[in-house]
Amino acid sequence: MKRIRLFAAAALILLCGAGTGFKPQKDTIRVATWNVDSGSADLSDQKEFLSGIDADIIGLQEAEEKTDRVNGVSVCDTLAEGLFRYAEFFESFPWMDANGLQKGSYGLGVLSKGVLLQDEVWTLPSDEEQDLEPRILTMNKVSYQGKFLYFYNLHLSYEDDQVRAEQLEAVNEILAENSGEYQIVTGDFNIRDLAELDALEGFQAVNTEEAPLETYHGDDWDSKCLDNILYSGNLELVEAEVCPTDTSDHDLLLAEFRFLKKAE
């Protein structure tokens, strides 16, 4: 089987805000992934940051819905308003208050300028004995420029390396169901080493050992390259950049892809 190739091809890796940046092309799509660390910053500041990011679709991690930390609003809807036509939130687990009552939800989100045609959610492997944070994989089928893109988003476990390996194996099996289609996977992978992504077959990564893109601000992990965008072989990476922000403990990762012809 074809294994993931961890390289940035001939793509130019840029730092957002440094130089002139890159300009979108008509046959391309601009994709971003961002762990928003909900509640760590004012949503208005995060929205102002996103207003300067010319992305067509964004996968969000650590989004919240109607929790006290975000003043009872929807993070996805608030960030999308006026910037993206469509927004969807997926609950990973209910957010509970000190009295054990549900006060909103915690999970993943997607903001899109293209039509979201359908969605699906899978629960990823965990370890009940360790009481780990529940993890999910989400998929949105997106209509964009007359093409259909299968857009996946995830946030993997950091607590246990073996559990994370099992999650990647499960993701690999799910991705195979739409083999041959245009596919992109965004997320906070929480990996210690980029080689962990070898588990995903037939995909290339934007964030690689050869061209690492550091997005995590913390010093409590083996790597700062936690955020990544993976893409199928019928897409070509044009350029990628890190967009720094102090509105989260993660910077945003942005990449532009060109649609290639799919195999007959």
CSV table of C-alpha atoms in Angstrom, one decimal:
chain,number,residue,atom,x,y,z
A,1,MET,CA,0.0,0.0,0.0
A,2,LYS,CA,1.1,3.5,-0.6
A,3,ARG,CA,2.2,5.1,2.7
A,4,ILE,CA,1.9,8.7,3.7
A,5,ARG,CA,4.7,10.9,2.3
A,6,LEU,CA,5.8,13.4,4.9
A,7,PHE,CA,7.0,16.2,2.7
A,8,ALA,CA,5.9,19.6,1.4
A,9,ALA,CA,6.5,18.9,-2.2
A,10,ALA,CA,7.7,22.0,-4.0
A,11,ALA,CA,5.4,24.1,-1.9
A,12,LEU,CA,6.7,27.4,-0.4
A,13,ILE,CA,6.3,27.5,3.4
A,14,LEU,CA,5.6,31.0,4.6
A,15,LEU,CA,5.0,32.7,7.9
A,16,CYS,CA,1.6,34.5,7.8
A,17,GLY,CA,2.3,38.2,7.9
A,18,ALA,CA,5.8,37.9,6.7
A,19,GLY,CA,6.4,39.2,3.2
A,20,THR,CA,3.4,39.5,0.9
A,21,GLY,CA,1.9,36.1,1.7
A,22,PHE,CA,0.3,34.1,-1.2
A,23,LYS,CA,-2.6,34.9,-3.4
A,24,PRO,CA,-5.5,32.5,-4.0
A,25,GLN,CA,-5.9,31.0,-7.5
A,26,LYS,CA,-9.2,30.1,-9.2
A,27,ASP,CA,-8.5,26.4,-9.3
A,28,THR,CA,-7.5,26.1,-5.7
A,29,ILE,CA,-9.1,25.9,-2.2
A,30,ARG,CA,-7.7,27.5,0.9
A,31,VAL,CA,-7.9,25.3,4.0
A,32,ALA,CA,-7.1,26.0,7.6
A,33,THR,CA,-7.0,24.2,10.9
A,34,TRP,CA,-7.2,26.0,14.3
A,35,ASN,CA,-7.4,24.9,17.9
A,36,VAL,CA,-9.3,27.9,19.3
A,37,ASP,CA,-8.9,26.9,23.0
A,38,SER,CA,-12.4,28.2,23.7
A,39,GLY,CA,-12.8,30.5,26.7
A,40,SER,CA,-9.1,31.5,26.7
A,41,ALA,CA,-9.8,34.7,24.7
A,42,ASP,CA,-12.6,37.0,23.8
A,43,LEU,CA,-14.6,35.7,20.8
A,44,SER,CA,-14.6,39.2,19.2
A,45,ASP,CA,-10.7,39.1,19.2
A,46,GLN,CA,-10.7,35.7,17.7
A,47,LYS,CA,-13.2,36.8,15.0
A,48,GLU,CA,-11.1,39.8,14.2
A,49,PHE,CA,-8.1,37.5,13.8
A,50,LEU,CA,-10.1,35.3,11.4
A,51,SER,CA,-11.3,38.2,9.4
A,52,GLY,CA,-7.7,38.6,8.2
A,53,ILE,CA,-7.5,34.9,7.2
A,54,ASP,CA,-8.7,34.3,3.6
A,55,ALA,CA,-9.7,30.7,4.0
A,56,ASP,CA,-12.5,28.8,2.2
A,57,ILE,CA,-13.0,26.2,4.9
A,58,ILE,CA,-11.6,25.8,8.5
A,59,GLY,CA,-11.6,22.9,10.9
A,60,LEU,CA,-11.9,24.0,14.5
A,61,GLN,CA,-10.9,22.1,17.6
A,62,GLU,CA,-11.8,22.8,21.2
A,63,ALA,CA,-14.9,24.7,20.2
A,64,GLU,CA,-17.7,25.1,22.7
A,65,GLU,CA,-21.4,25.6,22.4
A,66,LYS,CA,-23.5,27.5,25.0
A,67,THR,CA,-21.0,27.0,27.9
A,68,ASP,CA,-20.4,29.7,30.6
A,69,ARG,CA,-16.8,30.0,29.3
A,70,VAL,CA,-18.2,31.5,26.0
A,71,ASN,CA,-21.1,33.3,27.6
A,72,GLY,CA,-23.7,30.9,26.4
A,73,VAL,CA,-23.2,31.4,22.7
A,74,SER,CA,-22.0,29.1,19.8
A,75,VAL,CA,-18.4,29.6,19.0
A,76,CYS,CA,-18.8,28.3,15.5
A,77,ASP,CA,-21.8,30.5,14.7
A,78,THR,CA,-20.2,33.5,16.2
A,79,LEU,CA,-16.9,33.1,14.3
A,80,ALA,CA,-18.7,32.4,11.1
A,81,GLU,CA,-21.1,35.3,11.1
A,82,GLY,CA,-20.2,37.7,8.2
A,83,LEU,CA,-17.2,35.6,7.2
A,84,PHE,CA,-18.5,32.1,6.3
A,85,ARG,CA,-21.9,31.1,4.9
A,86,TYR,CA,-22.0,27.8,6.8
A,87,ALA,CA,-21.0,26.6,10.2
A,88,GLU,CA,-21.5,23.3,12.0
A,89,PHE,CA,-20.7,22.1,15.5
A,90,PHE,CA,-20.1,18.5,16.6
A,91,GLU,CA,-20.3,17.6,20.2
A,92,SER,CA,-17.4,15.5,21.6
A,93,PHE,CA,-18.9,15.5,25.1
A,94,PRO,CA,-21.4,17.5,27.2
A,95,TRP,CA,-19.9,20.3,29.3
A,96,MET,CA,-20.9,19.8,33.0
A,97,ASP,CA,-21.0,22.4,35.8
A,98,ALA,CA,-19.9,21.8,39.4
A,99,ASN,CA,-23.3,20.3,40.2
A,100,GLY,CA,-23.2,17.8,37.4
A,101,LEU,CA,-25.7,19.6,35.2
A,102,GLN,CA,-25.0,20.0,31.5
A,103,LYS,CA,-24.1,23.5,30.6
A,104,GLY,CA,-23.4,23.3,26.9
A,105,SER,CA,-21.1,21.2,24.8
A,106,TYR,CA,-17.4,20.8,23.8
A,107,GLY,CA,-16.2,19.5,20.5
A,108,LEU,CA,-15.2,20.2,16.9
A,109,GLY,CA,-16.5,22.7,14.3
A,110,VAL,CA,-16.3,23.6,10.7
A,111,LEU,CA,-16.7,27.0,9.0
A,112,SER,CA,-17.2,26.9,5.2
A,113,LYS,CA,-17.9,29.2,2.3
A,114,GLY,CA,-18.9,26.1,0.2
A,115,VAL,CA,-22.2,24.3,0.7
A,116,LEU,CA,-22.1,21.6,3.4
A,117,LEU,CA,-24.1,18.8,1.8
A,118,GLN,CA,-23.9,16.1,4.4
A,119,ASP,CA,-22.1,15.2,7.6
A,120,GLU,CA,-21.0,12.1,9.6
A,121,VAL,CA,-19.4,11.5,13.0
A,122,TRP,CA,-17.4,8.6,14.3
A,123,THR,CA,-16.4,7.9,17.9
A,124,LEU,CA,-12.7,7.1,18.0
A,125,PRO,CA,-11.1,4.4,20.3
A,126,SER,CA,-10.4,5.3,23.9
A,127,ASP,CA,-9.6,3.7,27.2
A,128,GLU,CA,-12.5,3.6,29.6
A,129,GLU,CA,-10.3,2.7,32.6
A,130,GLN,CA,-8.3,5.8,32.1
A,131,ASP,CA,-11.4,8.0,31.7
A,132,LEU,CA,-9.8,9.8,28.8
A,133,GLU,CA,-11.5,12.8,27.1
A,134,PRO,CA,-13.8,11.4,24.4
A,135,ARG,CA,-12.5,11.9,20.8
A,136,ILE,CA,-14.4,12.0,17.5
A,137,LEU,CA,-13.7,12.2,13.8
A,138,THR,CA,-16.1,14.3,11.7
A,139,MET,CA,-16.8,14.5,8.0
A,140,ASN,CA,-18.5,17.1,5.9
A,141,LYS,CA,-19.1,16.6,2.2
A,142,VAL,CA,-18.5,20.1,0.7
A,143,SER,CA,-19.5,21.5,-2.7
A,144,TYR,CA,-16.8,23.8,-3.9
A,145,GLN,CA,-16.1,25.1,-7.4
A,146,GLY,CA,-18.2,22.3,-8.9
A,147,LYS,CA,-16.3,19.6,-7.1
A,148,PHE,CA,-17.0,17.5,-4.0
A,149,LEU,CA,-14.5,17.5,-1.2
A,150,TYR,CA,-14.6,15.1,1.8
A,151,PHE,CA,-13.5,17.3,4.7
A,152,TYR,CA,-12.5,15.5,7.9
A,153,ASN,CA,-11.7,17.1,11.2
A,154,LEU,CA,-10.3,15.6,14.4
A,155,HIS,CA,-8.6,16.2,17.8
A,156,LEU,CA,-6.6,13.1,19.0
A,157,SER,CA,-5.7,12.0,22.5
A,158,TYR,CA,-2.5,13.3,24.1
A,159,GLU,CA,-2.9,11.3,27.3
A,160,ASP,CA,-1.9,7.9,26.0
A,161,ASP,CA,0.4,7.1,23.0
A,162,GLN,CA,-1.1,3.7,22.4
A,163,VAL,CA,-4.7,5.1,22.4
A,164,ARG,CA,-3.6,7.7,19.9
A,165,ALA,CA,-2.1,5.0,17.6
A,166,GLU,CA,-5.4,3.1,17.8
A,167,GLN,CA,-7.2,6.3,16.9
A,168,LEU,CA,-5.0,6.9,13.8
A,169,GLU,CA,-5.6,3.3,12.7
A,170,ALA,CA,-9.3,3.8,13.0
A,171,VAL,CA,-9.1,7.1,11.0
A,172,ASN,CA,-7.1,5.3,8.3
A,173,GLU,CA,-9.9,2.7,7.9
A,174,ILE,CA,-12.6,5.4,7.7
A,175,LEU,CA,-10.7,7.4,5.1
A,176,ALA,CA,-10.3,4.4,2.9
A,177,GLU,CA,-14.1,4.3,2.5
A,178,ASN,CA,-13.8,7.4,0.2
A,179,SER,CA,-10.6,6.5,-1.5
A,180,GLY,CA,-10.2,8.2,-4.9
A,181,GLU,CA,-12.3,11.2,-3.8
A,182,TYR,CA,-10.9,14.6,-3.0
A,183,GLN,CA,-10.1,14.3,0.8
A,184,ILE,CA,-8.6,16.6,3.4
A,185,VAL,CA,-8.0,16.0,7.1
A,186,THR,CA,-7.5,18.9,9.5
A,187,GLY,CA,-6.8,18.7,13.2
A,188,ASP,CA,-4.8,18.9,16.3
A,189,PHE,CA,-3.2,15.5,16.2
A,190,ASN,CA,-1.4,15.8,19.6
A,191,ILE,CA,1.5,13.7,18.2
A,192,ARG,CA,4.9,13.5,19.8
A,193,ASP,CA,6.6,12.7,16.5
A,194,LEU,CA,5.4,13.4,12.9
A,195,ALA,CA,6.3,9.8,12.0
A,196,GLU,CA,3.1,8.8,13.8
A,197,LEU,CA,1.2,10.0,10.7
A,198,ASP,CA,2.7,7.0,8.8
A,199,ALA,CA,-0.4,5.2,9.9
A,200,LEU,CA,-2.5,7.2,7.4
A,201,GLU,CA,-2.1,5.6,4.0
A,202,GLY,CA,-2.2,7.5,0.7
A,203,PHE,CA,-2.1,11.0,2.3
A,204,GLN,CA,0.5,13.7,2.3
A,205,ALA,CA,1.0,16.1,5.2
A,206,VAL,CA,1.5,19.9,5.1
A,207,ASN,CA,3.5,19.9,8.4
A,208,THR,CA,6.5,17.6,7.9
A,209,GLU,CA,9.8,16.6,9.5
A,210,GLU,CA,11.6,18.2,6.5
A,211,ALA,CA,9.6,21.5,6.8
A,212,PRO,CA,8.2,21.7,10.3
A,213,LEU,CA,5.5,24.3,11.0
A,214,GLU,CA,5.3,25.0,14.7
A,215,THR,CA,1.9,26.0,15.9
A,216,TYR,CA,1.7,25.2,19.6
A,217,HIS,CA,2.7,27.8,22.1
A,218,GLY,CA,3.2,25.6,25.1
A,219,ASP,CA,6.4,24.0,26.4
A,220,ASP,CA,4.7,20.9,28.0
A,221,TRP,CA,5.0,18.6,24.9
A,222,ASP,CA,7.6,16.9,22.8
A,223,SER,CA,6.7,18.8,19.7
A,224,LYS,CA,5.1,22.1,18.7
A,225,CYS,CA,4.0,20.7,15.4
A,226,LEU,CA,0.6,19.4,16.7
A,227,ASP,CA,-1.6,20.9,14.1
A,228,ASN,CA,-1.7,19.5,10.5
A,229,ILE,CA,-3.6,19.3,7.3
A,230,LEU,CA,-3.4,16.0,5.3
A,231,TYR,CA,-4.5,15.7,1.7
A,232,SER,CA,-5.2,13.0,-0.8
A,233,GLY,CA,-3.0,12.4,-3.9
A,234,ASN,CA,-5.5,14.1,-6.3
A,235,LEU,CA,-4.8,17.4,-4.6
A,236,GLU,CA,-1.6,19.4,-4.9
A,237,LEU,CA,-0.2,21.6,-2.2
A,238,VAL,CA,0.5,25.1,-3.5
A,239,GLU,CA,1.7,26.9,-0.4
A,240,ALA,CA,1.3,26.9,3.3
A,241,GLU,CA,1.8,29.3,6.2
A,242,VAL,CA,1.5,29.6,10.0
A,243,CYS,CA,-0.7,32.5,11.1
A,244,PRO,CA,0.4,33.6,14.6
A,245,THR,CA,-2.2,34.7,17.1
A,246,ASP,CA,-2.3,35.4,20.8
A,247,THR,CA,-6.0,34.6,21.0
A,248,SER,CA,-5.3,30.9,21.5
A,249,ASP,CA,-2.5,28.6,22.6
A,250,HIS,CA,-2.3,27.4,19.0
A,251,ASP,CA,-1.5,29.4,15.9
A,252,LEU,CA,-3.6,28.8,12.8
A,253,LEU,CA,-2.2,26.6,10.0
A,254,LEU,CA,-3.3,27.7,6.5
A,255,ALA,CA,-2.7,25.9,3.2
A,256,GLU,CA,-3.8,26.3,-0.4
A,257,PHE,CA,-4.4,23.2,-2.6
A,258,ARG,CA,-5.0,22.8,-6.3
A,259,PHE,CA,-7.5,20.2,-7.6
A,260,LEU,CA,-6.0,17.6,-9.9
A,261,LYS,CA,-7.8,15.2,-12.1
A,262,LYS,CA,-9.1,12.2,-10.2
A,263,ALA,CA,-8.2,8.7,-11.4
A,264,GLU,CA,-10.7,7.2,-13.7
